[in-house]
Coordinates of C-alpha atoms in Angstrom, one line a residue:
M1 CA 0.0 0.1 -0.1
D2 CA 1.2 3.5 -0.7
R3 CA 2.2 5.7 2.1
I4 CA -0.9 7.5 3.5
N5 CA 0.1 11.3 4.0
I6 CA -2.8 12.6 6.6
G7 CA -3.6 16.2 7.3
F8 CA -6.0 17.1 10.1
I9 CA -8.2 20.5 9.7
G10 CA -9.2 21.0 13.7
A11 CA -6.9 20.8 16.5
G12 CA -9.4 20.2 19.4
G13 CA -10.4 17.3 21.8
I14 CA -12.0 15.2 18.9
A15 CA -8.5 15.8 16.9
R16 CA -6.6 14.3 19.9
A17 CA -8.8 11.2 20.0
H18 CA -8.1 10.5 16.2
A19 CA -4.4 11.4 16.3
F20 CA -4.1 8.5 19.3
A21 CA -6.2 6.2 17.0
L22 CA -4.2 6.7 14.1
N23 CA -0.9 6.1 16.3
A24 CA -2.3 2.9 17.6
L25 CA -3.0 1.3 14.3
K26 CA 0.5 -0.5 14.2
F27 CA 0.0 -2.1 17.4
Y28 CA -3.4 -3.9 16.7
Y29 CA -3.0 -4.6 12.7
D30 CA 0.3 -6.3 11.2
D31 CA -1.0 -4.8 8.1
A32 CA -1.8 -1.4 9.2
P33 CA -0.7 1.1 6.5
C34 CA 2.3 3.3 6.7
I35 CA 1.0 6.7 8.0
D36 CA 2.7 10.2 7.6
L37 CA 1.2 12.9 9.8
R38 CA 2.1 15.8 7.3
A39 CA 0.1 18.7 8.5
V40 CA -2.6 20.1 10.9
S41 CA -4.4 23.3 10.5
S42 CA -7.0 25.2 12.6
M43 CA -8.1 28.8 13.3
R44 CA -5.8 29.9 16.1
K45 CA -2.1 29.7 15.3
E46 CA -1.0 28.8 18.7
S47 CA -3.2 25.8 19.0
R48 CA -2.3 24.1 15.8
E49 CA 1.3 24.7 16.6
R50 CA 1.0 23.4 20.0
F51 CA -0.9 20.4 18.5
A52 CA 1.7 19.8 15.7
K53 CA 4.7 19.6 18.2
K54 CA 2.7 17.4 20.7
Y55 CA 1.5 14.8 18.4
D56 CA 4.3 14.8 15.9
F57 CA 2.7 16.4 12.7
K58 CA 5.4 17.7 10.5
E59 CA 3.9 21.3 9.9
A60 CA 1.2 23.5 11.4
M61 CA -0.6 26.2 8.9
D62 CA -3.7 28.1 8.2
V63 CA -6.6 26.4 6.3
E64 CA -5.8 28.7 3.3
S65 CA -2.3 26.9 3.0
F66 CA -3.4 23.4 3.8
V67 CA -5.6 23.2 1.0
K68 CA -2.9 24.1 -1.3
H69 CA -0.6 21.3 0.0
P70 CA 0.3 19.0 -2.6
G71 CA 1.7 16.3 -0.3
I72 CA -1.6 15.5 1.4
N73 CA -3.7 12.4 -0.1
T74 CA -6.0 11.8 3.2
V75 CA -7.6 14.7 5.1
Y76 CA -9.5 14.5 8.5
I77 CA -12.3 17.3 8.8
L78 CA -12.4 17.9 12.6
G79 CA -13.2 21.6 13.3
P80 CA -16.3 23.1 14.9
N81 CA -20.0 21.8 13.1
K82 CA -20.7 24.9 11.3
V83 CA -17.5 24.9 9.1
H84 CA -17.7 21.0 8.4
F85 CA -19.3 21.7 4.9
P86 CA -17.1 24.7 3.9
H87 CA -14.0 22.7 4.7
L88 CA -15.3 19.8 2.7
E89 CA -15.8 21.9 -0.1
A90 CA -12.4 23.3 0.1
V91 CA -10.9 19.9 0.6
L92 CA -12.6 18.3 -2.5
K93 CA -10.8 20.9 -4.5
M94 CA -7.1 19.4 -3.5
D95 CA -5.4 17.9 -6.3
N96 CA -4.1 14.6 -4.6
V97 CA -6.7 13.9 -1.9
E98 CA -8.1 10.2 -2.3
R99 CA -9.9 10.0 1.3
I100 CA -11.7 12.2 3.6
Y101 CA -12.6 11.5 7.2
L102 CA -15.6 13.9 8.1
E103 CA -16.8 14.5 11.6
K104 CA -20.5 14.7 12.0
P105 CA -22.6 16.7 11.2
I106 CA -21.6 16.8 7.6
C107 CA -23.2 20.1 7.4
S108 CA -25.4 22.8 9.2
T109 CA -28.0 24.2 7.0
R110 CA -30.5 22.7 4.4
E111 CA -28.7 24.8 1.8
E112 CA -25.6 22.8 2.4
E113 CA -27.5 19.5 2.7
L114 CA -29.0 20.0 -0.8
K115 CA -25.4 20.9 -2.2
L116 CA -24.0 17.4 -0.8
E117 CA -27.1 15.7 -2.1
Q118 CA -26.2 16.9 -5.4
L119 CA -22.5 16.0 -5.3
A120 CA -22.9 12.8 -3.6
Q121 CA -22.6 10.5 -6.5
S122 CA -20.1 12.4 -8.1
I123 CA -17.9 12.7 -5.0
S124 CA -18.0 8.8 -4.0
K125 CA -16.5 8.3 -7.6
K126 CA -13.7 10.2 -6.9
V127 CA -13.0 10.1 -3.3
K128 CA -13.5 7.6 -0.2
I129 CA -15.6 9.5 2.2
R130 CA -16.4 8.4 5.8
V131 CA -18.4 10.1 8.4
G132 CA -17.7 9.9 12.0
F133 CA -20.1 7.4 13.4
Q134 CA -17.8 5.1 14.8
L135 CA -20.1 3.3 17.1
L136 CA -20.8 1.3 13.9
A137 CA -17.4 0.0 14.4
S138 CA -18.3 -1.5 17.6
S139 CA -17.4 -5.4 18.0
A140 CA -20.6 -6.0 19.6
I141 CA -22.8 -3.7 17.5
R142 CA -21.3 -5.1 14.5
K143 CA -22.0 -8.8 15.6
A144 CA -25.8 -7.5 16.6
L145 CA -26.3 -6.0 13.1
N146 CA -25.3 -9.6 11.6
L147 CA -27.6 -11.3 13.7
W148 CA -30.5 -8.7 13.1
H149 CA -30.1 -8.6 9.3
S150 CA -30.2 -12.7 9.3
G151 CA -34.0 -12.3 9.4
R152 CA -34.3 -14.6 12.2
F153 CA -36.2 -11.8 14.3
G154 CA -38.7 -11.3 11.4
K155 CA -40.4 -7.9 10.9
P156 CA -39.6 -5.1 13.5
V157 CA -42.6 -4.3 16.0
H158 CA -41.4 -1.4 18.1
F159 CA -38.0 0.0 19.4
R160 CA -36.1 2.7 21.4
F161 CA -33.0 4.4 20.9
N162 CA -31.6 6.4 24.0
Y163 CA -28.1 8.3 24.2
M164 CA -27.7 9.8 27.6
H165 CA -25.1 12.3 29.0
S166 CA -24.8 14.3 32.1
D167 CA -22.1 16.9 31.9
Y168 CA -24.2 19.8 30.9
Q169 CA -25.8 19.9 34.5
D170 CA -22.2 21.6 35.4
I171 CA -22.5 25.3 34.6
N172 CA -18.7 25.3 34.2
Y173 CA -18.8 22.6 31.7
R174 CA -21.3 24.5 29.7
K175 CA -19.5 27.5 29.6
K176 CA -16.6 25.5 28.2
R177 CA -18.7 24.1 25.5
Y178 CA -20.9 27.0 24.7
T179 CA -20.2 26.6 21.0
R180 CA -22.2 23.5 21.2
L181 CA -25.3 25.1 22.2
T182 CA -26.3 26.5 19.0
P183 CA -29.9 25.6 17.6
A184 CA -30.3 22.4 15.5
P185 CA -29.2 21.0 13.3
D186 CA -26.0 22.5 14.0
G187 CA -25.9 21.8 17.8
G188 CA -28.0 20.8 20.6
A189 CA -28.3 17.3 22.2
M190 CA -30.0 15.7 19.4
A191 CA -27.5 17.0 16.8
D192 CA -24.6 16.2 18.9
L193 CA -25.4 12.9 20.7
G194 CA -28.6 11.8 19.0
S195 CA -26.9 11.9 15.8
H196 CA -24.9 8.6 16.7
A197 CA -28.2 7.1 17.8
I198 CA -29.9 7.9 14.6
S199 CA -27.1 6.5 12.8
L200 CA -27.2 3.0 14.5
M201 CA -31.3 3.2 14.3
I202 CA -30.6 3.6 10.4
A203 CA -28.1 0.6 10.2
F204 CA -30.6 -1.6 11.8
L205 CA -34.1 -0.2 10.6
G206 CA -33.1 1.1 7.3
H207 CA -33.8 4.6 5.4
D208 CA -37.5 4.5 5.6
L209 CA -38.0 6.3 8.9
E210 CA -40.5 9.1 9.5
I211 CA -40.5 11.5 12.4
V212 CA -44.0 11.8 13.7
N213 CA -43.4 14.0 16.7
A214 CA -40.6 15.7 18.9
M215 CA -40.5 17.1 22.1
Q216 CA -37.7 18.7 24.4
G217 CA -37.2 19.4 28.1
G218 CA -34.8 20.9 30.6
A219 CA -33.7 24.7 30.7
F220 CA -30.9 26.8 32.2
A221 CA -30.9 30.6 31.9
D222 CA -27.3 30.5 30.1
V223 CA -28.6 28.1 27.4
P224 CA -30.6 29.5 24.4
D225 CA -34.2 28.0 24.1
E226 CA -33.5 26.7 20.7
S227 CA -30.8 24.4 21.9
D228 CA -32.2 21.1 23.2
L229 CA -30.6 19.8 26.4
Y230 CA -33.0 16.7 26.2
S231 CA -35.1 15.9 23.3
E232 CA -37.2 12.8 22.0
I233 CA -38.6 11.8 18.6
S234 CA -41.3 9.2 17.8
L235 CA -40.9 7.4 14.4
F236 CA -42.8 5.2 12.2
E237 CA -40.9 2.7 10.0
K238 CA -43.0 2.8 6.9
S239 CA -42.2 -0.3 5.2
S240 CA -42.8 -2.6 8.3
G241 CA -45.0 -0.6 10.4
A242 CA -42.9 -0.5 13.3
V243 CA -42.9 2.3 15.8
G244 CA -40.5 3.6 18.5
N245 CA -38.7 6.6 19.8
L246 CA -35.2 8.1 19.9
S247 CA -33.9 10.4 22.8
A248 CA -30.8 12.5 23.3
S249 CA -29.9 14.1 26.8
R250 CA -27.0 16.1 27.9
I251 CA -28.5 16.4 31.4
S252 CA -29.4 12.9 32.7
A253 CA -28.0 12.9 36.2
G254 CA -25.9 9.8 37.2
M255 CA -25.7 8.4 34.0
G256 CA -22.3 9.8 32.9
D257 CA -22.2 8.8 29.1
V258 CA -24.2 5.6 27.8
F259 CA -25.9 4.5 24.6
I260 CA -28.8 1.8 25.1
F261 CA -31.0 0.4 22.6
E262 CA -33.8 -2.3 22.2
I263 CA -35.9 -3.7 19.2
F264 CA -38.6 -5.8 19.5
A265 CA -39.6 -8.1 16.5
E266 CA -42.2 -10.7 15.4
N267 CA -40.1 -13.6 16.6
G268 CA -37.9 -11.9 19.3
S269 CA -35.9 -8.9 20.4
L270 CA -32.4 -7.6 20.7
R271 CA -30.7 -5.1 23.2
Y272 CA -27.6 -3.3 23.7
N273 CA -26.1 -1.2 26.5
S274 CA -22.8 0.7 26.3
Y275 CA -22.1 0.2 30.0
Y276 CA -21.2 -3.3 28.9
P277 CA -19.6 -2.4 25.4
D278 CA -18.6 -6.1 24.7
R279 CA -21.9 -8.0 24.6
F280 CA -25.3 -7.8 23.5
E281 CA -28.5 -9.8 24.3
Y282 CA -31.1 -11.5 22.2
Y283 CA -34.6 -13.5 22.9
N284 CA -35.9 -16.1 20.8
N285 CA -39.8 -16.9 20.9
A286 CA -39.0 -20.3 20.1
D287 CA -36.5 -21.0 22.8
N288 CA -38.2 -18.9 25.3
N289 CA -35.0 -17.7 26.7
W290 CA -32.4 -14.7 26.6
V291 CA -29.1 -15.2 25.1
E292 CA -26.1 -13.3 26.0
I293 CA -23.5 -12.6 23.2
Y294 CA -19.8 -11.9 24.1
S295 CA -17.8 -10.1 21.4
G296 CA -14.6 -9.4 23.1
S297 CA -12.1 -8.1 20.2
D298 CA -13.2 -10.0 17.5
Y299 CA -11.9 -7.8 14.7
K300 CA -10.4 -9.0 11.6
P301 CA -7.4 -9.5 11.3
F302 CA -7.2 -10.8 14.9
S303 CA -4.8 -8.9 17.2
T304 CA -3.5 -10.2 20.5
F305 CA -2.8 -6.7 21.6
P306 CA -2.7 -6.1 24.4
S307 CA -4.5 -9.6 24.6
G308 CA -7.3 -11.6 22.9
H309 CA -9.5 -11.2 25.7
V310 CA -9.2 -7.5 26.7
P311 CA -12.7 -5.8 26.4
G312 CA -12.9 -3.6 23.3
G313 CA -14.6 -0.3 24.5
W314 CA -14.9 3.0 22.5
L315 CA -11.6 3.6 21.6
R316 CA -11.0 0.0 20.2
S317 CA -14.1 0.9 17.8
L318 CA -12.5 4.3 16.9
F319 CA -9.2 2.2 15.9
H320 CA -11.1 0.0 13.7
A321 CA -13.0 2.7 12.1
H322 CA -9.7 4.1 11.0
Y323 CA -8.2 0.9 9.7
S324 CA -11.4 0.2 7.7
F325 CA -11.2 3.8 6.4
L326 CA -7.5 3.6 5.8
S327 CA -7.7 -0.1 4.2
E328 CA -8.2 -1.0 0.3
G329 CA -10.8 -3.3 1.0
E330 CA -14.0 -3.2 3.4
T331 CA -14.3 -5.6 6.2
G332 CA -17.9 -6.3 6.0
E333 CA -19.4 -4.0 8.7
A334 CA -22.0 -1.3 8.2
I335 CA -20.2 1.5 6.7
A336 CA -21.0 5.4 7.4
D337 CA -20.4 6.6 3.9
L338 CA -21.7 9.9 2.8
N339 CA -25.0 8.5 2.0
H340 CA -25.3 7.3 5.5
G341 CA -24.7 10.7 6.8
L342 CA -27.1 12.4 4.8
E343 CA -29.9 10.2 6.0
V344 CA -28.7 11.0 9.4
Q345 CA -28.7 14.7 8.6
R346 CA -32.2 14.6 7.1
L347 CA -33.4 13.2 10.5
V348 CA -31.7 15.5 12.5
R349 CA -32.9 18.5 10.4
E350 CA -36.6 17.2 10.4
T351 CA -36.2 17.1 14.2
A352 CA -35.0 20.5 14.5
I353 CA -38.4 21.5 12.5
H354 CA -40.6 19.3 14.9
L355 CA -38.9 20.9 17.9
H356 CA -39.4 24.5 16.8
K357 CA -43.3 23.4 16.5
F358 CA -43.2 22.0 19.8
R359 CA -41.6 25.2 21.5
E360 CA -44.1 27.2 19.8
K361 CA -47.0 25.0 21.1
R362 CA -45.3 25.4 24.7
S363 CA -44.9 29.1 24.6
K364 CA -48.8 29.3 23.9
G365 CA -49.7 26.7 26.8
I366 CA -50.7 24.0 24.5
T367 CA -49.8 20.5 25.3

């Protein structure tokens, strides 16, 4: 494989996680590609220079210089939500770019979404794009997806997906993350956290989901009313007739950070809880019994680092997401490509519309 020359646009917390994952690949995969960390760019000169020095990138530069860099063939777009699409547009004009890893959300406005829909087919023929929904690379979730799509459960009947977080109860944390409190679809709990749950809901249930209603709750004086701290949506899956709900929370006391889903079908059910990241459970009506499936680190090619039985967890799935993205062939799991990102964006945008209607009713005292 040719050397992969990587550039980052963004030098914040998520960029650190990606830098760590890229450096870790060689420990887990014998056939990991040769990676050269060429350049990092961000708005603030001191931030990008500090990042480059600390994480061994060869150069730090502004975005204008970055997109003219002839030596970069792989770009990670990791800046603030509102600049993901402008950065993607600029990177697509780079002469030698072959791969783009685009953190979610893929865009912030309906206008940007429409442009991406028009560009999607031509982009995918020129450049390999992955969107940052790395929960799809979780070992247990990959196994659960394969089992679900085997057809043994029959049609879905009802479902629930919940992503709960608690840090935004702390005013100091809210001040530090104030840029995340913009209105949906750019910000808010549903765009920031719920998009991961939506990504998995789509992977299990497909692209035929329709939002029926939405509500939001929670309020602090320093948080704009348009930014949802907790929101939930009711959904209808048109091909099967299944119904369900999905919620996203930044203020669920005592929960830390947890993702849970349950799908109930004609012939059984399936459930997952990220507190136990290396297993899922399913129930089969014929057997009248719950079965626990332990996945461990069953990624291919098999890795014994640090050992074969060590739990996978969040970072391990991030490592595999990068390996899949940078490898020549796919490894069979659900892939968060641009079309997947667009479907997530559609549901996040439509959620924002429903939440606006809910706030209008609430202000008028209508329940």
